[in-house]
Amino acid sequence: MSGDDLLGQAHVRLDEAAQQLNVDHDVIEKLKYARETTQVRLMIRMDDGSRKSFLAWRCRYDDTRGPTKGGIRFHPDASVGEVEALAFWMTCKCAVMNLPYGGGKGAVQVDPRKLSKAELERLSRAYIQAFSRIIGPDRDIPAPDVYTNSMIMGWMADEYAQIVGQAVPAVITGKPIALGGSLGRGDATARGGYYLVRHLAENLGLGKSMRVAIQGFGNAGQHVARLLVADGHRIVAVSDSDGAVQSDVGLHVDMLIAAKEAGQPVASTIGQGGHQSLSAHELVGVDCDLLVPAALENMIDETNAGTVRAKLVLELANGPITPEGDTILARNGTVVLPDILANAGGVTVSYFEWVQNRQGFYWTLEEIHDRLRAIMEREGGAIWSISREKNITVRTAAYVHALSRLAEAIEAHGTQSFFMS
Ligand code: NAD
């Protein structure tokens, strides 16, 4: 599926929400298009002395509610359409959580696994050189996303400081702790999703010991596995881009994490500790109570949604279910806790990092967890109530929640504002 289709899909959700609210046509018109998307070609020196170029983008989708916020993805399939769709989701996500931000996103079309560490650092610095006039602590604030991490954010923060001649830690979040990163950012996305499931457990009729399948075993997937196991649940299947493993009695999460840290796929643990082989495409149909997509977009569509046996899906990935997949899941009675709510713990702790950087006063891990839990429960509870009152899916309810806040802000700017031009 192309990136353009992805943005089209995102708009389906916006239209569904608009039908539930009496919003002005101008509001929808404004939210249908990215405010600005910049494309550049980054040229870097490779270790062998040759030069290589990479396409890169930064999109500031909508800044009505504040500076734009969103991660930078390094992926060989990155495209402008994907970047804009992800930036649109960030706009909605920040509104869902009531964070004082608009939505943005960035990407480089590259397979970072094919670069040396020195090449990766040169590419990360080149990205900031190209976009230093677009980003800024009050304008556009990047963060990590797929195949980028705190080490890369550290290089980027350093490059920005060199360009502007002073340390500006609030220009980027997800930094190493040593450079002003926040405690609790590492597992924030997974932890937010975990707090949400715990808070809604009674409403959802969840048992104390759930069988869980996780698609994608990177930052989000590994941390949610750890948190759920510590809470008495069983991880019965896990996949990554190279394969999958399953165990009816529960996978050894520490063994899986150790394999990933050693650069091995999850399938390298097959044969150890009762881990059995599973094909990656069978993962979504595994017999479980909770399915956690934590990889990429469009993993559950009309071809495989009918195989899902879980009664609950927690979307830690962005856009893992297509609208057609959604329809099938809803018809089969599967509840989906949607991305713009379920994985919003990451941007929420990024916001905490930005607040701490600006005030120069840092919070304890306990304070971070308490604040994150309070926001997930407040917004998750409000969205759950909207979905019950209006008899709509939790996804549409989340968009209704976001859209009403966005509409209020767009209208408050006034009709002559550049925001409405
Ligand atoms: P990551 O790079 O750490 O991990 C991605 C994982 O997905 C890897 O294990 C990779 O092997 C796996 N994967 C890739 N293709 C796959 C496939 N076809 N089948 C199964 N697994 C596959 O990335 P992450 O930070 O964990 O992000 C995962 C998802 O969560 C993305 O959609 C991202 O946008 C979303 N997300 C992440 C954060 C965050 O803070 N990290 C915040 C919000 C949303």
PDB file of N, CA and C in Angstrom, residues 317-403:
ATOM      1  N   ALA A 317       1.459  -0.143  17.691  1.00  0.00           N
ATOM      2  CA  ALA A 317       1.961   0.397  16.428  1.00  0.00           C
ATOM      3  C   ALA A 317       1.010   1.483  15.942  1.00  0.00           C
ATOM      4  N   ASN A 318       1.499   2.311  15.022  1.00  0.00           N
ATOM      5  CA  ASN A 318       0.646   3.312  14.382  1.00  0.00           C
ATOM      6  C   ASN A 318       0.009   2.705  13.142  1.00  0.00           C
ATOM      7  N   GLY A 319      -1.303   2.777  13.051  1.00  0.00           N
ATOM      8  CA  GLY A 319      -2.020   2.344  11.846  1.00  0.00           C
ATOM      9  C   GLY A 319      -1.881   0.877  11.490  1.00  0.00           C
ATOM     10  N   PRO A 320      -1.850  -0.051  12.460  1.00  0.00           N
ATOM     11  CA  PRO A 320      -1.649  -1.459  12.085  1.00  0.00           C
ATOM     12  C   PRO A 320      -2.876  -2.113  11.474  1.00  0.00           C
ATOM     13  N   ILE A 321      -4.066  -1.501  11.620  1.00  0.00           N
ATOM     14  CA  ILE A 321      -5.293  -2.117  11.092  1.00  0.00           C
ATOM     15  C   ILE A 321      -5.884  -1.196  10.020  1.00  0.00           C
ATOM     16  N   THR A 322      -6.192  -1.759   8.859  1.00  0.00           N
ATOM     17  CA  THR A 322      -6.825  -0.953   7.799  1.00  0.00           C
ATOM     18  C   THR A 322      -8.303  -0.749   8.146  1.00  0.00           C
ATOM     19  N   PRO A 323      -8.983   0.235   7.520  1.00  0.00           N
ATOM     20  CA  PRO A 323     -10.421   0.405   7.776  1.00  0.00           C
ATOM     21  C   PRO A 323     -11.215  -0.866   7.468  1.00  0.00           C
ATOM     22  N   GLU A 324     -10.819  -1.612   6.405  1.00  0.00           N
ATOM     23  CA  GLU A 324     -11.527  -2.863   6.079  1.00  0.00           C
ATOM     24  C   GLU A 324     -11.309  -3.889   7.203  1.00  0.00           C
ATOM     25  N   GLY A 325     -10.083  -3.948   7.706  1.00  0.00           N
ATOM     26  CA  GLY A 325      -9.784  -4.859   8.822  1.00  0.00           C
ATOM     27  C   GLY A 325     -10.596  -4.486  10.047  1.00  0.00           C
ATOM     28  N   ASP A 326     -10.712  -3.187  10.284  1.00  0.00           N
ATOM     29  CA  ASP A 326     -11.493  -2.678  11.426  1.00  0.00           C
ATOM     30  C   ASP A 326     -12.947  -3.143  11.373  1.00  0.00           C
ATOM     31  N   THR A 327     -13.525  -3.057  10.161  1.00  0.00           N
ATOM     32  CA  THR A 327     -14.935  -3.432   9.992  1.00  0.00           C
ATOM     33  C   THR A 327     -15.128  -4.903  10.351  1.00  0.00           C
ATOM     34  N   ILE A 328     -14.211  -5.739   9.897  1.00  0.00           N
ATOM     35  CA  ILE A 328     -14.322  -7.180  10.170  1.00  0.00           C
ATOM     36  C   ILE A 328     -14.172  -7.441  11.675  1.00  0.00           C
ATOM     37  N   LEU A 329     -13.215  -6.786  12.309  1.00  0.00           N
ATOM     38  CA  LEU A 329     -13.012  -6.996  13.749  1.00  0.00           C
ATOM     39  C   LEU A 329     -14.246  -6.554  14.540  1.00  0.00           C
ATOM     40  N   ALA A 330     -14.809  -5.403  14.160  1.00  0.00           N
ATOM     41  CA  ALA A 330     -15.989  -4.899  14.875  1.00  0.00           C
ATOM     42  C   ALA A 330     -17.161  -5.872  14.719  1.00  0.00           C
ATOM     43  N   ARG A 331     -17.305  -6.396  13.490  1.00  0.00           N
ATOM     44  CA  ARG A 331     -18.402  -7.353  13.232  1.00  0.00           C
ATOM     45  C   ARG A 331     -18.223  -8.604  14.093  1.00  0.00           C
ATOM     46  N   ASN A 332     -16.965  -9.010  14.331  1.00  0.00           N
ATOM     47  CA  ASN A 332     -16.703 -10.216  15.125  1.00  0.00           C
ATOM     48  C   ASN A 332     -16.641  -9.934  16.628  1.00  0.00           C
ATOM     49  N   GLY A 333     -16.921  -8.699  17.010  1.00  0.00           N
ATOM     50  CA  GLY A 333     -16.986  -8.369  18.440  1.00  0.00           C
ATOM     51  C   GLY A 333     -15.641  -8.131  19.101  1.00  0.00           C
ATOM     52  N   THR A 334     -14.590  -7.921  18.296  1.00  0.00           N
ATOM     53  CA  THR A 334     -13.269  -7.637  18.883  1.00  0.00           C
ATOM     54  C   THR A 334     -13.166  -6.137  19.164  1.00  0.00           C
ATOM     55  N   VAL A 335     -12.782  -5.799  20.392  1.00  0.00           N
ATOM     56  CA  VAL A 335     -12.610  -4.382  20.750  1.00  0.00           C
ATOM     57  C   VAL A 335     -11.180  -3.968  20.403  1.00  0.00           C
ATOM     58  N   VAL A 336     -11.044  -2.818  19.735  1.00  0.00           N
ATOM     59  CA  VAL A 336      -9.711  -2.304  19.384  1.00  0.00           C
ATOM     60  C   VAL A 336      -9.452  -1.030  20.187  1.00  0.00           C
ATOM     61  N   LEU A 337      -8.379  -1.046  20.973  1.00  0.00           N
ATOM     62  CA  LEU A 337      -7.942   0.192  21.644  1.00  0.00           C
ATOM     63  C   LEU A 337      -6.986   0.863  20.651  1.00  0.00           C
ATOM     64  N   PRO A 338      -7.408   1.994  20.054  1.00  0.00           N
ATOM     65  CA  PRO A 338      -6.732   2.520  18.860  1.00  0.00           C
ATOM     66  C   PRO A 338      -5.418   3.237  19.157  1.00  0.00           C
ATOM     67  N   ASP A 339      -4.545   3.193  18.143  1.00  0.00           N
ATOM     68  CA  ASP A 339      -3.207   3.803  18.218  1.00  0.00           C
ATOM     69  C   ASP A 339      -3.172   5.194  18.841  1.00  0.00           C
ATOM     70  N   ILE A 340      -4.062   6.098  18.417  1.00  0.00           N
ATOM     71  CA  ILE A 340      -3.932   7.489  18.881  1.00  0.00           C
ATOM     72  C   ILE A 340      -4.205   7.623  20.380  1.00  0.00           C
ATOM     73  N   LEU A 341      -4.731   6.574  20.987  1.00  0.00           N
ATOM     74  CA  LEU A 341      -4.850   6.517  22.446  1.00  0.00           C
ATOM     75  C   LEU A 341      -3.840   5.500  23.012  1.00  0.00           C
ATOM     76  N   ALA A 342      -3.841   4.286  22.440  1.00  0.00           N
ATOM     77  CA  ALA A 342      -3.097   3.169  23.036  1.00  0.00           C
ATOM     78  C   ALA A 342      -1.591   3.395  23.084  1.00  0.00           C
ATOM     79  N   ASN A 343      -1.018   4.062  22.053  1.00  0.00           N
ATOM     80  CA  ASN A 343       0.440   4.232  22.085  1.00  0.00           C
ATOM     81  C   ASN A 343       0.849   5.671  22.435  1.00  0.00           C
ATOM     82  N   ALA A 344      -0.090   6.442  22.968  1.00  0.00           N
ATOM     83  CA  ALA A 344       0.184   7.853  23.253  1.00  0.00           C
ATOM     84  C   ALA A 344       1.051   8.056  24.505  1.00  0.00           C
ATOM     85  N   GLY A 345       1.365   6.987  25.212  1.00  0.00           N
ATOM     86  CA  GLY A 345       2.263   7.113  26.373  1.00  0.00           C
ATOM     87  C   GLY A 345       3.631   7.645  25.958  1.00  0.00           C
ATOM     88  N   GLY A 346       4.070   7.291  24.736  1.00  0.00           N
ATOM     89  CA  GLY A 346       5.383   7.737  24.264  1.00  0.00           C
ATOM     90  C   GLY A 346       5.448   9.244  24.128  1.00  0.00           C
ATOM     91  N   VAL A 347       4.485   9.824  23.423  1.00  0.00           N
ATOM     92  CA  VAL A 347       4.521  11.278  23.236  1.00  0.00           C
ATOM     93  C   VAL A 347       4.212  11.990  24.554  1.00  0.00           C
ATOM     94  N   THR A 348       3.480  11.340  25.445  1.00  0.00           N
ATOM     95  CA  THR A 348       3.167  11.984  26.730  1.00  0.00           C
ATOM     96  C   THR A 348       4.442  12.135  27.569  1.00  0.00           C
ATOM     97  N   VAL A 349       5.271  11.078  27.609  1.00  0.00           N
ATOM     98  CA  VAL A 349       6.518  11.217  28.376  1.00  0.00           C
ATOM     99  C   VAL A 349       7.522  12.093  27.605  1.00  0.00           C
ATOM    100  N   SER A 350       7.417  12.136  26.284  1.00  0.00           N
ATOM    101  CA  SER A 350       8.218  13.110  25.519  1.00  0.00           C
ATOM    102  C   SER A 350       7.840  14.533  25.954  1.00  0.00           C
ATOM    103  N   TYR A 351       6.550  14.741  26.133  1.00  0.00           N
ATOM    104  CA  TYR A 351       6.074  16.049  26.623  1.00  0.00           C
ATOM    105  C   TYR A 351       6.660  16.324  28.014  1.00  0.00           C
ATOM    106  N   PHE A 352       6.665  15.305  28.880  1.00  0.00           N
ATOM    107  CA  PHE A 352       7.251  15.493  30.217  1.00  0.00           C
ATOM    108  C   PHE A 352       8.727  15.881  30.091  1.00  0.00           C
ATOM    109  N   GLU A 353       9.422  15.244  29.133  1.00  0.00           N
ATOM    110  CA  GLU A 353      10.852  15.547  28.928  1.00  0.00           C
ATOM    111  C   GLU A 353      11.023  17.010  28.513  1.00  0.00           C
ATOM    112  N   TRP A 354      10.197  17.462  27.597  1.00  0.00           N
ATOM    113  CA  TRP A 354      10.244  18.853  27.100  1.00  0.00           C
ATOM    114  C   TRP A 354       9.966  19.826  28.247  1.00  0.00           C
ATOM    115  N   VAL A 355       8.960  19.500  29.080  1.00  0.00           N
ATOM    116  CA  VAL A 355       8.634  20.366  30.237  1.00  0.00           C
ATOM    117  C   VAL A 355       9.831  20.425  31.188  1.00  0.00           C
ATOM    118  N   GLN A 356      10.428  19.277  31.491  1.00  0.00           N
ATOM    119  CA  GLN A 356      11.576  19.238  32.406  1.00  0.00           C
ATOM    120  C   GLN A 356      12.767  20.010  31.836  1.00  0.00           C
ATOM    121  N   ASN A 357      13.020  19.862  30.524  1.00  0.00           N
ATOM    122  CA  ASN A 357      14.119  20.588  29.883  1.00  0.00           C
ATOM    123  C   ASN A 357      13.912  22.094  29.995  1.00  0.00           C
ATOM    124  N   ARG A 358      12.670  22.532  29.819  1.00  0.00           N
ATOM    125  CA  ARG A 358      12.393  23.971  29.824  1.00  0.00           C
ATOM    126  C   ARG A 358      12.477  24.561  31.223  1.00  0.00           C
ATOM    127  N   GLN A 359      12.071  23.766  32.217  1.00  0.00           N
ATOM    128  CA  GLN A 359      12.119  24.285  33.591  1.00  0.00           C
ATOM    129  C   GLN A 359      13.468  23.980  34.259  1.00  0.00           C
ATOM    130  N   GLY A 360      14.264  23.081  33.658  1.00  0.00           N
ATOM    131  CA  GLY A 360      15.565  22.726  34.226  1.00  0.00           C
ATOM    132  C   GLY A 360      15.446  22.037  35.565  1.00  0.00           C
ATOM    133  N   PHE A 361      14.329  21.392  35.801  1.00  0.00           N
ATOM    134  CA  PHE A 361      14.102  20.700  37.071  1.00  0.00           C
ATOM    135  C   PHE A 361      13.514  19.334  36.735  1.00  0.00           C
ATOM    136  N   TYR A 362      14.129  18.278  37.266  1.00  0.00           N
ATOM    137  CA  TYR A 362      13.805  16.930  36.781  1.00  0.00           C
ATOM    138  C   TYR A 362      13.012  16.114  37.803  1.00  0.00           C
ATOM    139  N   TRP A 363      12.096  15.314  37.297  1.00  0.00           N
ATOM    140  CA  TRP A 363      11.173  14.543  38.124  1.00  0.00           C
ATOM    141  C   TRP A 363      11.725  13.139  38.399  1.00  0.00           C
ATOM    142  N   THR A 364      11.212  12.526  39.456  1.00  0.00           N
ATOM    143  CA  THR A 364      11.599  11.142  39.758  1.00  0.00           C
ATOM    144  C   THR A 364      10.824  10.197  38.840  1.00  0.00           C
ATOM    145  N   LEU A 365      11.297   8.954  38.781  1.00  0.00           N
ATOM    146  CA  LEU A 365      10.609   7.955  37.958  1.00  0.00           C
ATOM    147  C   LEU A 365       9.172   7.751  38.460  1.00  0.00           C
ATOM    148  N   GLU A 366       9.027   7.784  39.779  1.00  0.00           N
ATOM    149  CA  GLU A 366       7.683   7.601  40.344  1.00  0.00           C
ATOM    150  C   GLU A 366       6.739   8.732  39.899  1.00  0.00           C
ATOM    151  N   GLU A 367       7.265   9.955  39.875  1.00  0.00           N
ATOM    152  CA  GLU A 367       6.428  11.090  39.422  1.00  0.00           C
ATOM    153  C   GLU A 367       6.030  10.914  37.954  1.00  0.00           C
ATOM    154  N   ILE A 368       6.989  10.456  37.138  1.00  0.00           N
ATOM    155  CA  ILE A 368       6.693  10.242  35.706  1.00  0.00           C
ATOM    156  C   ILE A 368       5.577   9.193  35.576  1.00  0.00           C
ATOM    157  N   HIS A 369       5.743   8.068  36.273  1.00  0.00           N
ATOM    158  CA  HIS A 369       4.751   6.993  36.155  1.00  0.00           C
ATOM    159  C   HIS A 369       3.380   7.456  36.650  1.00  0.00           C
ATOM    160  N   ASP A 370       3.357   8.167  37.767  1.00  0.00           N
ATOM    161  CA  ASP A 370       2.066   8.640  38.320  1.00  0.00           C
ATOM    162  C   ASP A 370       1.372   9.578  37.345  1.00  0.00           C
ATOM    163  N   ARG A 371       2.154  10.507  36.761  1.00  0.00           N
ATOM    164  CA  ARG A 371       1.552  11.480  35.833  1.00  0.00           C
ATOM    165  C   ARG A 371       1.075  10.791  34.556  1.00  0.00           C
ATOM    166  N   LEU A 372       1.881   9.841  34.070  1.00  0.00           N
ATOM    167  CA  LEU A 372       1.484   9.116  32.854  1.00  0.00           C
ATOM    168  C   LEU A 372       0.201   8.322  33.113  1.00  0.00           C
ATOM    169  N   ARG A 373       0.167   7.629  34.245  1.00  0.00           N
ATOM    170  CA  ARG A 373      -1.015   6.813  34.558  1.00  0.00           C
ATOM    171  C   ARG A 373      -2.265   7.701  34.650  1.00  0.00           C
ATOM    172  N   ALA A 374      -2.120   8.848  35.327  1.00  0.00           N
ATOM    173  CA  ALA A 374      -3.273   9.740  35.505  1.00  0.00           C
ATOM    174  C   ALA A 374      -3.819  10.193  34.146  1.00  0.00           C
ATOM    175  N   ILE A 375      -2.916  10.550  33.208  1.00  0.00           N
ATOM    176  CA  ILE A 375      -3.387  11.041  31.899  1.00  0.00           C
ATOM    177  C   ILE A 375      -4.001   9.905  31.085  1.00  0.00           C
ATOM    178  N   MET A 376      -3.362   8.731  31.086  1.00  0.00           N
ATOM    179  CA  MET A 376      -3.922   7.597  30.329  1.00  0.00           C
ATOM    180  C   MET A 376      -5.315   7.247  30.867  1.00  0.00           C
ATOM    181  N   GLU A 377      -5.459   7.262  32.186  1.00  0.00           N
ATOM    182  CA  GLU A 377      -6.761   6.888  32.773  1.00  0.00           C
ATOM    183  C   GLU A 377      -7.807   7.966  32.481  1.00  0.00           C
ATOM    184  N   ARG A 378      -7.400   9.242  32.567  1.00  0.00           N
ATOM    185  CA  ARG A 378      -8.350  10.346  32.324  1.00  0.00           C
ATOM    186  C   ARG A 378      -8.858  10.311  30.887  1.00  0.00           C
ATOM    187  N   GLU A 379      -7.927  10.265  29.924  1.00  0.00           N
ATOM    188  CA  GLU A 379      -8.348  10.317  28.514  1.00  0.00           C
ATOM    189  C   GLU A 379      -8.950   8.987  28.062  1.00  0.00           C
ATOM    190  N   GLY A 380      -8.371   7.878  28.532  1.00  0.00           N
ATOM    191  CA  GLY A 380      -8.923   6.551  28.189  1.00  0.00           C
ATOM    192  C   GLY A 380     -10.343   6.403  28.716  1.00  0.00           C
ATOM    193  N   GLY A 381     -10.567   6.857  29.943  1.00  0.00           N
ATOM    194  CA  GLY A 381     -11.913   6.769  30.541  1.00  0.00           C
ATOM    195  C   GLY A 381     -12.905   7.634  29.780  1.00  0.00           C
ATOM    196  N   ALA A 382     -12.476   8.843  29.387  1.00  0.00           N
ATOM    197  CA  ALA A 382     -13.375   9.758  28.654  1.00  0.00           C
ATOM    198  C   ALA A 382     -13.749   9.149  27.304  1.00  0.00           C
ATOM    199  N   ILE A 383     -12.760   8.566  26.621  1.00  0.00           N
ATOM    200  CA  ILE A 383     -13.020   7.986  25.291  1.00  0.00           C
ATOM    201  C   ILE A 383     -13.918   6.748  25.409  1.00  0.00           C
ATOM    202  N   TRP A 384     -13.678   5.950  26.427  1.00  0.00           N
ATOM    203  CA  TRP A 384     -14.533   4.774  26.646  1.00  0.00           C
ATOM    204  C   TRP A 384     -15.987   5.229  26.850  1.00  0.00           C
ATOM    205  N   SER A 385     -16.188   6.284  27.641  1.00  0.00           N
ATOM    206  CA  SER A 385     -17.555   6.783  27.892  1.00  0.00           C
ATOM    207  C   SER A 385     -18.197   7.272  26.587  1.00  0.00           C
ATOM    208  N   ILE A 386     -17.429   8.002  25.754  1.00  0.00           N
ATOM    209  CA  ILE A 386     -17.979   8.478  24.472  1.00  0.00           C
ATOM    210  C   ILE A 386     -18.416   7.277  23.620  1.00  0.00           C
ATOM    211  N   SER A 387     -17.573   6.244  23.619  1.00  0.00           N
ATOM    212  CA  SER A 387     -17.896   5.090  22.760  1.00  0.00           C
ATOM    213  C   SER A 387     -19.171   4.390  23.240  1.00  0.00           C
ATOM    214  N   ARG A 388     -19.369   4.338  24.565  1.00  0.00           N
ATOM    215  CA  ARG A 388     -20.601   3.694  25.087  1.00  0.00           C
ATOM    216  C   ARG A 388     -21.821   4.585  24.843  1.00  0.00           C
ATOM    217  N   GLU A 389     -21.661   5.901  25.126  1.00  0.00           N
ATOM    218  CA  GLU A 389     -22.808   6.823  24.976  1.00  0.00           C
ATOM    219  C   GLU A 389     -23.300   6.886  23.537  1.00  0.00           C
ATOM    220  N   LYS A 390     -22.348   6.937  22.583  1.00  0.00           N
ATOM    221  CA  LYS A 390     -22.727   7.104  21.172  1.00  0.00           C
ATOM    222  C   LYS A 390     -22.844   5.774  20.438  1.00  0.00           C
ATOM    223  N   ASN A 391     -22.525   4.685  21.148  1.00  0.00           N
ATOM    224  CA  ASN A 391     -22.550   3.352  20.536  1.00  0.00           C
ATOM    225  C   ASN A 391     -21.685   3.306  19.277  1.00  0.00           C
ATOM    226  N   ILE A 392     -20.437   3.759  19.434  1.00  0.00           N
ATOM    227  CA  ILE A 392     -19.473   3.755  18.321  1.00  0.00           C
ATOM    228  C   ILE A 392     -18.212   3.024  18.785  1.00  0.00           C
ATOM    229  N   THR A 393     -17.342   2.683  17.835  1.00  0.00           N
ATOM    230  CA  THR A 393     -16.113   1.969  18.229  1.00  0.00           C
ATOM    231  C   THR A 393     -15.227   2.897  19.068  1.00  0.00           C
ATOM    232  N   VAL A 394     -14.310   2.281  19.794  1.00  0.00           N
ATOM    233  CA  VAL A 394     -13.395   3.089  20.615  1.00  0.00           C
ATOM    234  C   VAL A 394     -12.537   3.970  19.697  1.00  0.00           C
ATOM    235  N   ARG A 395     -12.224   3.458  18.488  1.00  0.00           N
ATOM    236  CA  ARG A 395     -11.428   4.267  17.562  1.00  0.00           C
ATOM    237  C   ARG A 395     -12.187   5.546  17.171  1.00  0.00           C
ATOM    238  N   THR A 396     -13.445   5.365  16.744  1.00  0.00           N
ATOM    239  CA  THR A 396     -14.198   6.557  16.331  1.00  0.00           C
ATOM    240  C   THR A 396     -14.354   7.501  17.522  1.00  0.00           C
ATOM    241  N   ALA A 397     -14.557   6.939  18.709  1.00  0.00           N
ATOM    242  CA  ALA A 397     -14.689   7.780  19.908  1.00  0.00           C
ATOM    243  C   ALA A 397     -13.405   8.581  20.154  1.00  0.00           C
ATOM    244  N   ALA A 398     -12.254   7.952  19.918  1.00  0.00           N
ATOM    245  CA  ALA A 398     -10.975   8.659  20.119  1.00  0.00           C
ATOM    246  C   ALA A 398     -10.858   9.820  19.132  1.00  0.00           C
ATOM    247  N   TYR A 399     -11.298   9.587  17.876  1.00  0.00           N
ATOM    248  CA  TYR A 399     -11.255  10.669  16.880  1.00  0.00           C
ATOM    249  C   TYR A 399     -12.261  11.767  17.214  1.00  0.00           C
ATOM    250  N   VAL A 400     -13.413  11.384  17.750  1.00  0.00           N
ATOM    251  CA  VAL A 400     -14.408  12.388  18.167  1.00  0.00           C
ATOM    252  C   VAL A 400     -13.790  13.273  19.261  1.00  0.00           C
ATOM    253  N   HIS A 401     -13.123  12.633  20.216  1.00  0.00           N
ATOM    254  CA  HIS A 401     -12.477  13.333  21.333  1.00  0.00           C
ATOM    255  C   HIS A 401     -11.419  14.311  20.800  1.00  0.00           C
ATOM    256  N   ALA A 402     -10.583  13.822  19.859  1.00  0.00           N
ATOM    257  CA  ALA A 402      -9.513  14.659  19.291  1.00  0.00           C
ATOM    258  C   ALA A 402     -10.108  15.792  18.463  1.00  0.00           C
ATOM    259  N   LEU A 403     -11.077  15.446  17.639  1.00  0.00           N
ATOM    260  CA  LEU A 403     -11.630  16.426  16.712  1.00  0.00           C
ATOM    261  C   LEU A 403     -12.331  17.554  17.456  1.00  0.00           C
TER     262      LEU A 403
END
